[in-house]
Amino acid sequence: PPPQGIPIAIFRHPRPKPNRLLAGAMFVQGKSLMSITNQQLFDRAQRTIPGGVNSPVRAFRQVGGVPRFIDRAEGPYMIDAEGTRYIDYIGSWGPMIAGHAHPEVVEAVQRAATRSLSFGAPTADEIDMAEAICKLMPAVEMVRLVSSGTEAGMSAIRLARGFTGRDAIVKFEGCYHGHADSLLVKAGSGLLTFGNPSSAGVPADLAKHTLVLEFNNIAQIEELFARQGREIACVMVEPIAGNMNFIRGTPAWHQRLRELCTEHGALLVWDEVMTGFRVALGGAQQVYGIRPDLVVMGKVIGGGMPLAAFGGRADVMHKLSPLGAVYQAGTLSGNPVAVAAGMAQLRLIQQPGFYERLSAATQKLMRGLAAAAARHGVTFRTDSEGGMFGFYFAAELPRNYPDMALADVEIFKRFFHAMLDRGVYLAPSMYEAGFVSAAHDDAVIEATLQAADGAFADMSKG
């Protein structure tokens, strides 16, 4: 036995039931040796981590208050360092489509880890992953695995420029494609949360090659191609924007983008880091029936591990090193543990009826939220596709960033905290989409709607 006084166990509950648990506490002979608060952790983090967080939106700056430091998660729940359980609707910002700590994913990771955490050499599992992606994604004929969505996005841009021999790229205001310099011009996600259209530190000489237009504006893209079509290497777009909340590209707009890129020899690049395997098994390509030239993927394909990919037409992908002159490399690309997690999750989402059940749960949540808001006279709109959703304190569904900027951020803050106090964890920014997992069953959705009814009731009194 260990010496007296040495912690020998960390409390873990297989399926937490009450809203308060003794999480993160260490025990000897049944007595707690320590307890800690989210505030204490945040104070400590800010001494060594800028803003106390390793990704800006986690800091709760838009909504105010203290970030929750998560101790563990299972299924649809997360439990923070104080032991409070939350129904989770961010799902690690999209990857956890099967729910947290799914046994099959965890087992795959554990099994892979026993064979070593990294090789720096090819594996058969990488081929399995590539074949699965090419089978499921309509536009992907060849694929390259990387470690993050940012890496995939910047690599796709470089490949498009190398393939076309052109410098200019087109993106859309409010769309976020990772934090590579070329893509941080009028970007979405955390930049919008903090009121910054673009990041400091991006050289003007680089930014001038990024042409930014309004999402869903056909006239603007037609005018730009008429004027500069032969200078444009690619058009990069989120088919359904998830970084200025959930905003759909219209079918007519997407079709016109496809036509203009084909006509002028530019590549159409779809950023499906969020929508890929999230809105449908074949991603947004399946929803819209449009075939882009390149596709950027991430989140779901990693099962919660650092894994992303970019792929598309074989003739374009052949320009990548070692076949072509466009260089791209990564020490941890195709990491065996991440690939194992991703493959386990890809098997889960291919089970019969998976997306039908996921969509039904998401739609039930959206209908219930809208009904609760209406009962209490709160102006509120919702939209969803597959397991991805958005809600807006606005009179109409937004079509672009200017529309989204008109939503009431002060009411959003009140709603966010009212839900958090009732055990529901939503994205701490009105510019972020939300996510439902397969673990969000009817009981979980009903609990969420009860919390929302109480939150809207309190807001209407205010």
JSON list of N, CA, C and O in Angstrom, two decimals, residues 76-77 85 87-89 360-369 371-372 375 419 422-424 436-437 439-456:
[
{"chain": "A", "resi": 76, "resn": "PRO", "atom": "N", "xyz": [-23.50, 13.52, -23.37]},
{"chain": "A", "resi": 76, "resn": "PRO", "atom": "CA", "xyz": [-23.86, 14.90, -23.65]},
{"chain": "A", "resi": 76, "resn": "PRO", "atom": "C", "xyz": [-23.45, 15.87, -22.54]},
{"chain": "A", "resi": 76, "resn": "PRO", "atom": "O", "xyz": [-23.81, 17.05, -22.58]},
{"chain": "A", "resi": 77, "resn": "TYR", "atom": "N", "xyz": [-22.69, 15.40, -21.55]},
{"chain": "A", "resi": 77, "resn": "TYR", "atom": "CA", "xyz": [-22.40, 16.20, -20.37]},
{"chain": "A", "resi": 77, "resn": "TYR", "atom": "C", "xyz": [-20.92, 16.57, -20.26]},
{"chain": "A", "resi": 77, "resn": "TYR", "atom": "O", "xyz": [-20.03, 15.80, -20.65]},
{"chain": "A", "resi": 85, "resn": "ARG", "atom": "N", "xyz": [-22.31, 19.91, -13.33]},
{"chain": "A", "resi": 85, "resn": "ARG", "atom": "CA", "xyz": [-22.54, 19.21, -14.59]},
{"chain": "A", "resi": 85, "resn": "ARG", "atom": "C", "xyz": [-23.34, 20.10, -15.54]},
{"chain": "A", "resi": 85, "resn": "ARG", "atom": "O", "xyz": [-24.31, 20.75, -15.14]},
{"chain": "A", "resi": 87, "resn": "ILE", "atom": "N", "xyz": [-25.19, 20.25, -19.58]},
{"chain": "A", "resi": 87, "resn": "ILE", "atom": "CA", "xyz": [-25.52, 19.69, -20.90]},
{"chain": "A", "resi": 87, "resn": "ILE", "atom": "C", "xyz": [-24.73, 20.50, -21.91]},
{"chain": "A", "resi": 87, "resn": "ILE", "atom": "O", "xyz": [-24.84, 21.72, -21.97]},
{"chain": "A", "resi": 88, "resn": "ASP", "atom": "N", "xyz": [-23.94, 19.84, -22.71]},
{"chain": "A", "resi": 88, "resn": "ASP", "atom": "CA", "xyz": [-22.95, 20.51, -23.57]},
{"chain": "A", "resi": 88, "resn": "ASP", "atom": "C", "xyz": [-23.47, 20.64, -25.00]},
{"chain": "A", "resi": 88, "resn": "ASP", "atom": "O", "xyz": [-23.79, 19.63, -25.64]},
{"chain": "A", "resi": 89, "resn": "TYR", "atom": "N", "xyz": [-23.49, 21.88, -25.50]},
{"chain": "A", "resi": 89, "resn": "TYR", "atom": "CA", "xyz": [-23.89, 22.11, -26.89]},
{"chain": "A", "resi": 89, "resn": "TYR", "atom": "C", "xyz": [-22.78, 22.75, -27.73]},
{"chain": "A", "resi": 89, "resn": "TYR", "atom": "O", "xyz": [-23.05, 23.34, -28.77]},
{"chain": "A", "resi": 360, "resn": "ALA", "atom": "N", "xyz": [-33.28, 14.75, -36.13]},
{"chain": "A", "resi": 360, "resn": "ALA", "atom": "CA", "xyz": [-34.53, 14.82, -35.38]},
{"chain": "A", "resi": 360, "resn": "ALA", "atom": "C", "xyz": [-34.31, 15.46, -34.01]},
{"chain": "A", "resi": 360, "resn": "ALA", "atom": "O", "xyz": [-35.12, 16.29, -33.56]},
{"chain": "A", "resi": 361, "resn": "ALA", "atom": "N", "xyz": [-33.22, 15.09, -33.34]},
{"chain": "A", "resi": 361, "resn": "ALA", "atom": "CA", "xyz": [-32.92, 15.67, -32.02]},
{"chain": "A", "resi": 361, "resn": "ALA", "atom": "C", "xyz": [-32.65, 17.17, -32.14]},
{"chain": "A", "resi": 361, "resn": "ALA", "atom": "O", "xyz": [-33.13, 17.97, -31.33]},
{"chain": "A", "resi": 362, "resn": "THR", "atom": "N", "xyz": [-31.89, 17.56, -33.18]},
{"chain": "A", "resi": 362, "resn": "THR", "atom": "CA", "xyz": [-31.57, 18.97, -33.37]},
{"chain": "A", "resi": 362, "resn": "THR", "atom": "C", "xyz": [-32.82, 19.78, -33.67]},
{"chain": "A", "resi": 362, "resn": "THR", "atom": "O", "xyz": [-33.04, 20.87, -33.13]},
{"chain": "A", "resi": 363, "resn": "GLN", "atom": "N", "xyz": [-33.68, 19.24, -34.53]},
{"chain": "A", "resi": 363, "resn": "GLN", "atom": "CA", "xyz": [-34.91, 19.94, -34.88]},
{"chain": "A", "resi": 363, "resn": "GLN", "atom": "C", "xyz": [-35.85, 20.06, -33.68]},
{"chain": "A", "resi": 363, "resn": "GLN", "atom": "O", "xyz": [-36.52, 21.08, -33.49]},
{"chain": "A", "resi": 364, "resn": "LYS", "atom": "N", "xyz": [-35.90, 19.01, -32.87]},
{"chain": "A", "resi": 364, "resn": "LYS", "atom": "CA", "xyz": [-36.72, 19.07, -31.66]},
{"chain": "A", "resi": 364, "resn": "LYS", "atom": "C", "xyz": [-36.23, 20.18, -30.73]},
{"chain": "A", "resi": 364, "resn": "LYS", "atom": "O", "xyz": [-37.03, 20.92, -30.14]},
{"chain": "A", "resi": 365, "resn": "LEU", "atom": "N", "xyz": [-34.93, 20.28, -30.59]},
{"chain": "A", "resi": 365, "resn": "LEU", "atom": "CA", "xyz": [-34.34, 21.34, -29.77]},
{"chain": "A", "resi": 365, "resn": "LEU", "atom": "C", "xyz": [-34.70, 22.72, -30.32]},
{"chain": "A", "resi": 365, "resn": "LEU", "atom": "O", "xyz": [-35.11, 23.61, -29.57]},
{"chain": "A", "resi": 366, "resn": "MET", "atom": "N", "xyz": [-34.55, 22.90, -31.63]},
{"chain": "A", "resi": 366, "resn": "MET", "atom": "CA", "xyz": [-34.84, 24.20, -32.24]},
{"chain": "A", "resi": 366, "resn": "MET", "atom": "C", "xyz": [-36.31, 24.58, -32.11]},
{"chain": "A", "resi": 366, "resn": "MET", "atom": "O", "xyz": [-36.66, 25.72, -31.78]},
{"chain": "A", "resi": 367, "resn": "ARG", "atom": "N", "xyz": [-37.20, 23.62, -32.39]},
{"chain": "A", "resi": 367, "resn": "ARG", "atom": "CA", "xyz": [-38.63, 23.90, -32.26]},
{"chain": "A", "resi": 367, "resn": "ARG", "atom": "C", "xyz": [-38.99, 24.25, -30.82]},
{"chain": "A", "resi": 367, "resn": "ARG", "atom": "O", "xyz": [-39.77, 25.18, -30.56]},
{"chain": "A", "resi": 368, "resn": "GLY", "atom": "N", "xyz": [-38.42, 23.53, -29.88]},
{"chain": "A", "resi": 368, "resn": "GLY", "atom": "CA", "xyz": [-38.71, 23.78, -28.48]},
{"chain": "A", "resi": 368, "resn": "GLY", "atom": "C", "xyz": [-38.21, 25.13, -28.00]},
{"chain": "A", "resi": 368, "resn": "GLY", "atom": "O", "xyz": [-38.90, 25.83, -27.25]},
{"chain": "A", "resi": 369, "resn": "LEU", "atom": "N", "xyz": [-37.00, 25.51, -28.43]},
{"chain": "A", "resi": 369, "resn": "LEU", "atom": "CA", "xyz": [-36.47, 26.82, -28.05]},
{"chain": "A", "resi": 369, "resn": "LEU", "atom": "C", "xyz": [-37.34, 27.94, -28.62]},
{"chain": "A", "resi": 369, "resn": "LEU", "atom": "O", "xyz": [-37.66, 28.92, -27.92]},
{"chain": "A", "resi": 371, "resn": "ALA", "atom": "N", "xyz": [-40.48, 27.81, -29.46]},
{"chain": "A", "resi": 371, "resn": "ALA", "atom": "CA", "xyz": [-41.78, 27.82, -28.79]},
{"chain": "A", "resi": 371, "resn": "ALA", "atom": "C", "xyz": [-41.66, 28.47, -27.41]},
{"chain": "A", "resi": 371, "resn": "ALA", "atom": "O", "xyz": [-42.54, 29.25, -26.99]},
{"chain": "A", "resi": 372, "resn": "ALA", "atom": "N", "xyz": [-40.60, 28.16, -26.68]},
{"chain": "A", "resi": 372, "resn": "ALA", "atom": "CA", "xyz": [-40.41, 28.74, -25.35]},
{"chain": "A", "resi": 372, "resn": "ALA", "atom": "C", "xyz": [-40.22, 30.25, -25.43]},
{"chain": "A", "resi": 372, "resn": "ALA", "atom": "O", "xyz": [-40.78, 31.01, -24.63]},
{"chain": "A", "resi": 375, "resn": "ARG", "atom": "N", "xyz": [-43.59, 31.89, -26.12]},
{"chain": "A", "resi": 375, "resn": "ARG", "atom": "CA", "xyz": [-44.47, 31.91, -24.94]},
{"chain": "A", "resi": 375, "resn": "ARG", "atom": "C", "xyz": [-44.19, 33.12, -24.05]},
{"chain": "A", "resi": 375, "resn": "ARG", "atom": "O", "xyz": [-45.09, 33.64, -23.39]},
{"chain": "A", "resi": 419, "resn": "MET", "atom": "N", "xyz": [-28.96, 30.23, -18.94]},
{"chain": "A", "resi": 419, "resn": "MET", "atom": "CA", "xyz": [-28.85, 28.81, -19.27]},
{"chain": "A", "resi": 419, "resn": "MET", "atom": "C", "xyz": [-27.69, 28.15, -18.52]},
{"chain": "A", "resi": 419, "resn": "MET", "atom": "O", "xyz": [-27.81, 27.01, -18.02]},
{"chain": "A", "resi": 422, "resn": "ARG", "atom": "N", "xyz": [-28.53, 27.22, -15.18]},
{"chain": "A", "resi": 422, "resn": "ARG", "atom": "CA", "xyz": [-29.45, 26.08, -15.15]},
{"chain": "A", "resi": 422, "resn": "ARG", "atom": "C", "xyz": [-28.81, 24.80, -15.67]},
{"chain": "A", "resi": 422, "resn": "ARG", "atom": "O", "xyz": [-29.49, 23.82, -15.93]},
{"chain": "A", "resi": 423, "resn": "GLY", "atom": "N", "xyz": [-27.49, 24.82, -15.87]},
{"chain": "A", "resi": 423, "resn": "GLY", "atom": "CA", "xyz": [-26.78, 23.61, -16.25]},
{"chain": "A", "resi": 423, "resn": "GLY", "atom": "C", "xyz": [-26.74, 23.32, -17.73]},
{"chain": "A", "resi": 423, "resn": "GLY", "atom": "O", "xyz": [-26.60, 22.15, -18.12]},
{"chain": "A", "resi": 424, "resn": "VAL", "atom": "N", "xyz": [-26.82, 24.36, -18.58]},
{"chain": "A", "resi": 424, "resn": "VAL", "atom": "CA", "xyz": [-26.73, 24.17, -20.03]},
{"chain": "A", "resi": 424, "resn": "VAL", "atom": "C", "xyz": [-25.59, 25.04, -20.55]},
{"chain": "A", "resi": 424, "resn": "VAL", "atom": "O", "xyz": [-25.58, 26.26, -20.37]},
{"chain": "A", "resi": 436, "resn": "VAL", "atom": "N", "xyz": [-25.23, 19.43, -31.69]},
{"chain": "A", "resi": 436, "resn": "VAL", "atom": "CA", "xyz": [-25.91, 18.35, -30.98]},
{"chain": "A", "resi": 436, "resn": "VAL", "atom": "C", "xyz": [-25.18, 17.05, -31.28]},
{"chain": "A", "resi": 436, "resn": "VAL", "atom": "O", "xyz": [-24.67, 16.87, -32.39]},
{"chain": "A", "resi": 437, "resn": "SER", "atom": "N", "xyz": [-25.12, 16.15, -30.32]},
{"chain": "A", "resi": 437, "resn": "SER", "atom": "CA", "xyz": [-24.48, 14.85, -30.54]},
{"chain": "A", "resi": 437, "resn": "SER", "atom": "C", "xyz": [-25.52, 13.75, -30.51]},
{"chain": "A", "resi": 437, "resn": "SER", "atom": "O", "xyz": [-26.67, 13.95, -30.10]},
{"chain": "A", "resi": 439, "resn": "ALA", "atom": "N", "xyz": [-25.58, 11.54, -28.43]},
{"chain": "A", "resi": 439, "resn": "ALA", "atom": "CA", "xyz": [-25.87, 11.25, -27.02]},
{"chain": "A", "resi": 439, "resn": "ALA", "atom": "C", "xyz": [-26.96, 12.17, -26.45]},
{"chain": "A", "resi": 439, "resn": "ALA", "atom": "O", "xyz": [-27.41, 11.95, -25.32]},
{"chain": "A", "resi": 440, "resn": "HIS", "atom": "N", "xyz": [-27.37, 13.19, -27.19]},
{"chain": "A", "resi": 440, "resn": "HIS", "atom": "CA", "xyz": [-28.43, 14.08, -26.73]},
{"chain": "A", "resi": 440, "resn": "HIS", "atom": "C", "xyz": [-29.78, 13.41, -27.01]},
{"chain": "A", "resi": 440, "resn": "HIS", "atom": "O", "xyz": [-30.41, 13.63, -28.04]},
{"chain": "A", "resi": 441, "resn": "ASP", "atom": "N", "xyz": [-30.23, 12.59, -26.07]},
{"chain": "A", "resi": 441, "resn": "ASP", "atom": "CA", "xyz": [-31.48, 11.86, -26.25]},
{"chain": "A", "resi": 441, "resn": "ASP", "atom": "C", "xyz": [-32.67, 12.75, -25.85]},
{"chain": "A", "resi": 441, "resn": "ASP", "atom": "O", "xyz": [-32.51, 13.92, -25.50]},
{"chain": "A", "resi": 442, "resn": "ASP", "atom": "N", "xyz": [-33.87, 12.18, -25.91]},
{"chain": "A", "resi": 442, "resn": "ASP", "atom": "CA", "xyz": [-35.08, 12.96, -25.63]},
{"chain": "A", "resi": 442, "resn": "ASP", "atom": "C", "xyz": [-35.05, 13.57, -24.23]},
{"chain": "A", "resi": 442, "resn": "ASP", "atom": "O", "xyz": [-35.49, 14.71, -24.03]},
{"chain": "A", "resi": 443, "resn": "ALA", "atom": "N", "xyz": [-34.55, 12.81, -23.26]},
{"chain": "A", "resi": 443, "resn": "ALA", "atom": "CA", "xyz": [-34.51, 13.32, -21.89]},
{"chain": "A", "resi": 443, "resn": "ALA", "atom": "C", "xyz": [-33.60, 14.54, -21.77]},
{"chain": "A", "resi": 443, "resn": "ALA", "atom": "O", "xyz": [-33.91, 15.51, -21.07]},
{"chain": "A", "resi": 444, "resn": "VAL", "atom": "N", "xyz": [-32.46, 14.49, -22.46]},
{"chain": "A", "resi": 444, "resn": "VAL", "atom": "CA", "xyz": [-31.53, 15.61, -22.43]},
{"chain": "A", "resi": 444, "resn": "VAL", "atom": "C", "xyz": [-32.12, 16.83, -23.12]},
{"chain": "A", "resi": 444, "resn": "VAL", "atom": "O", "xyz": [-32.01, 17.96, -22.63]},
{"chain": "A", "resi": 445, "resn": "ILE", "atom": "N", "xyz": [-32.77, 16.62, -24.27]},
{"chain": "A", "resi": 445, "resn": "ILE", "atom": "CA", "xyz": [-33.40, 17.73, -24.98]},
{"chain": "A", "resi": 445, "resn": "ILE", "atom": "C", "xyz": [-34.50, 18.35, -24.11]},
{"chain": "A", "resi": 445, "resn": "ILE", "atom": "O", "xyz": [-34.62, 19.58, -24.00]},
{"chain": "A", "resi": 446, "resn": "GLU", "atom": "N", "xyz": [-35.32, 17.51, -23.48]},
{"chain": "A", "resi": 446, "resn": "GLU", "atom": "CA", "xyz": [-36.39, 18.02, -22.62]},
{"chain": "A", "resi": 446, "resn": "GLU", "atom": "C", "xyz": [-35.83, 18.81, -21.45]},
{"chain": "A", "resi": 446, "resn": "GLU", "atom": "O", "xyz": [-36.38, 19.86, -21.07]},
{"chain": "A", "resi": 447, "resn": "ALA", "atom": "N", "xyz": [-34.75, 18.34, -20.85]},
{"chain": "A", "resi": 447, "resn": "ALA", "atom": "CA", "xyz": [-34.13, 19.08, -19.75]},
{"chain": "A", "resi": 447, "resn": "ALA", "atom": "C", "xyz": [-33.64, 20.44, -20.22]},
{"chain": "A", "resi": 447, "resn": "ALA", "atom": "O", "xyz": [-33.75, 21.45, -19.51]},
{"chain": "A", "resi": 448, "resn": "THR", "atom": "N", "xyz": [-33.08, 20.48, -21.44]},
{"chain": "A", "resi": 448, "resn": "THR", "atom": "CA", "xyz": [-32.62, 21.74, -22.01]},
{"chain": "A", "resi": 448, "resn": "THR", "atom": "C", "xyz": [-33.79, 22.70, -22.23]},
{"chain": "A", "resi": 448, "resn": "THR", "atom": "O", "xyz": [-33.70, 23.90, -21.92]},
{"chain": "A", "resi": 449, "resn": "LEU", "atom": "N", "xyz": [-34.89, 22.19, -22.73]},
{"chain": "A", "resi": 449, "resn": "LEU", "atom": "CA", "xyz": [-36.05, 23.04, -23.01]},
{"chain": "A", "resi": 449, "resn": "LEU", "atom": "C", "xyz": [-36.69, 23.55, -21.72]},
{"chain": "A", "resi": 449, "resn": "LEU", "atom": "O", "xyz": [-37.19, 24.69, -21.68]},
{"chain": "A", "resi": 450, "resn": "GLN", "atom": "N", "xyz": [-36.67, 22.75, -20.67]},
{"chain": "A", "resi": 450, "resn": "GLN", "atom": "CA", "xyz": [-37.16, 23.23, -19.38]},
{"chain": "A", "resi": 450, "resn": "GLN", "atom": "C", "xyz": [-36.30, 24.38, -18.87]},
{"chain": "A", "resi": 450, "resn": "GLN", "atom": "O", "xyz": [-36.80, 25.38, -18.35]},
{"chain": "A", "resi": 451, "resn": "ALA", "atom": "N", "xyz": [-34.98, 24.23, -19.03]},
{"chain": "A", "resi": 451, "resn": "ALA", "atom": "CA", "xyz": [-34.07, 25.31, -18.63]},
{"chain": "A", "resi": 451, "resn": "ALA", "atom": "C", "xyz": [-34.34, 26.57, -19.45]},
{"chain": "A", "resi": 451, "resn": "ALA", "atom": "O", "xyz": [-34.36, 27.69, -18.92]},
{"chain": "A", "resi": 452, "resn": "ALA", "atom": "N", "xyz": [-34.55, 26.40, -20.77]},
{"chain": "A", "resi": 452, "resn": "ALA", "atom": "CA", "xyz": [-34.80, 27.54, -21.63]},
{"chain": "A", "resi": 452, "resn": "ALA", "atom": "C", "xyz": [-36.10, 28.24, -21.26]},
{"chain": "A", "resi": 452, "resn": "ALA", "atom": "O", "xyz": [-36.17, 29.48, -21.29]},
{"chain": "A", "resi": 453, "resn": "ASP", "atom": "N", "xyz": [-37.12, 27.48, -20.92]},
{"chain": "A", "resi": 453, "resn": "ASP", "atom": "CA", "xyz": [-38.40, 28.09, -20.53]},
{"chain": "A", "resi": 453, "resn": "ASP", "atom": "C", "xyz": [-38.20, 28.98, -19.30]},
{"chain": "A", "resi": 453, "resn": "ASP", "atom": "O", "xyz": [-38.71, 30.11, -19.26]},
{"chain": "A", "resi": 454, "resn": "GLY", "atom": "N", "xyz": [-37.44, 28.49, -18.35]},
{"chain": "A", "resi": 454, "resn": "GLY", "atom": "CA", "xyz": [-37.16, 29.31, -17.17]},
{"chain": "A", "resi": 454, "resn": "GLY", "atom": "C", "xyz": [-36.32, 30.52, -17.49]},
{"chain": "A", "resi": 454, "resn": "GLY", "atom": "O", "xyz": [-36.54, 31.62, -16.96]},
{"chain": "A", "resi": 455, "resn": "ALA", "atom": "N", "xyz": [-35.35, 30.35, -18.38]},
{"chain": "A", "resi": 455, "resn": "ALA", "atom": "CA", "xyz": [-34.48, 31.47, -18.77]},
{"chain": "A", "resi": 455, "resn": "ALA", "atom": "C", "xyz": [-35.29, 32.55, -19.49]},
{"chain": "A", "resi": 455, "resn": "ALA", "atom": "O", "xyz": [-35.15, 33.75, -19.19]},
{"chain": "A", "resi": 456, "resn": "PHE", "atom": "N", "xyz": [-36.11, 32.15, -20.44]},
{"chain": "A", "resi": 456, "resn": "PHE", "atom": "CA", "xyz": [-36.92, 33.12, -21.17]},
{"chain": "A", "resi": 456, "resn": "PHE", "atom": "C", "xyz": [-37.93, 33.80, -20.24]},
{"chain": "A", "resi": 456, "resn": "PHE", "atom": "O", "xyz": [-38.22, 35.00, -20.38]}
]
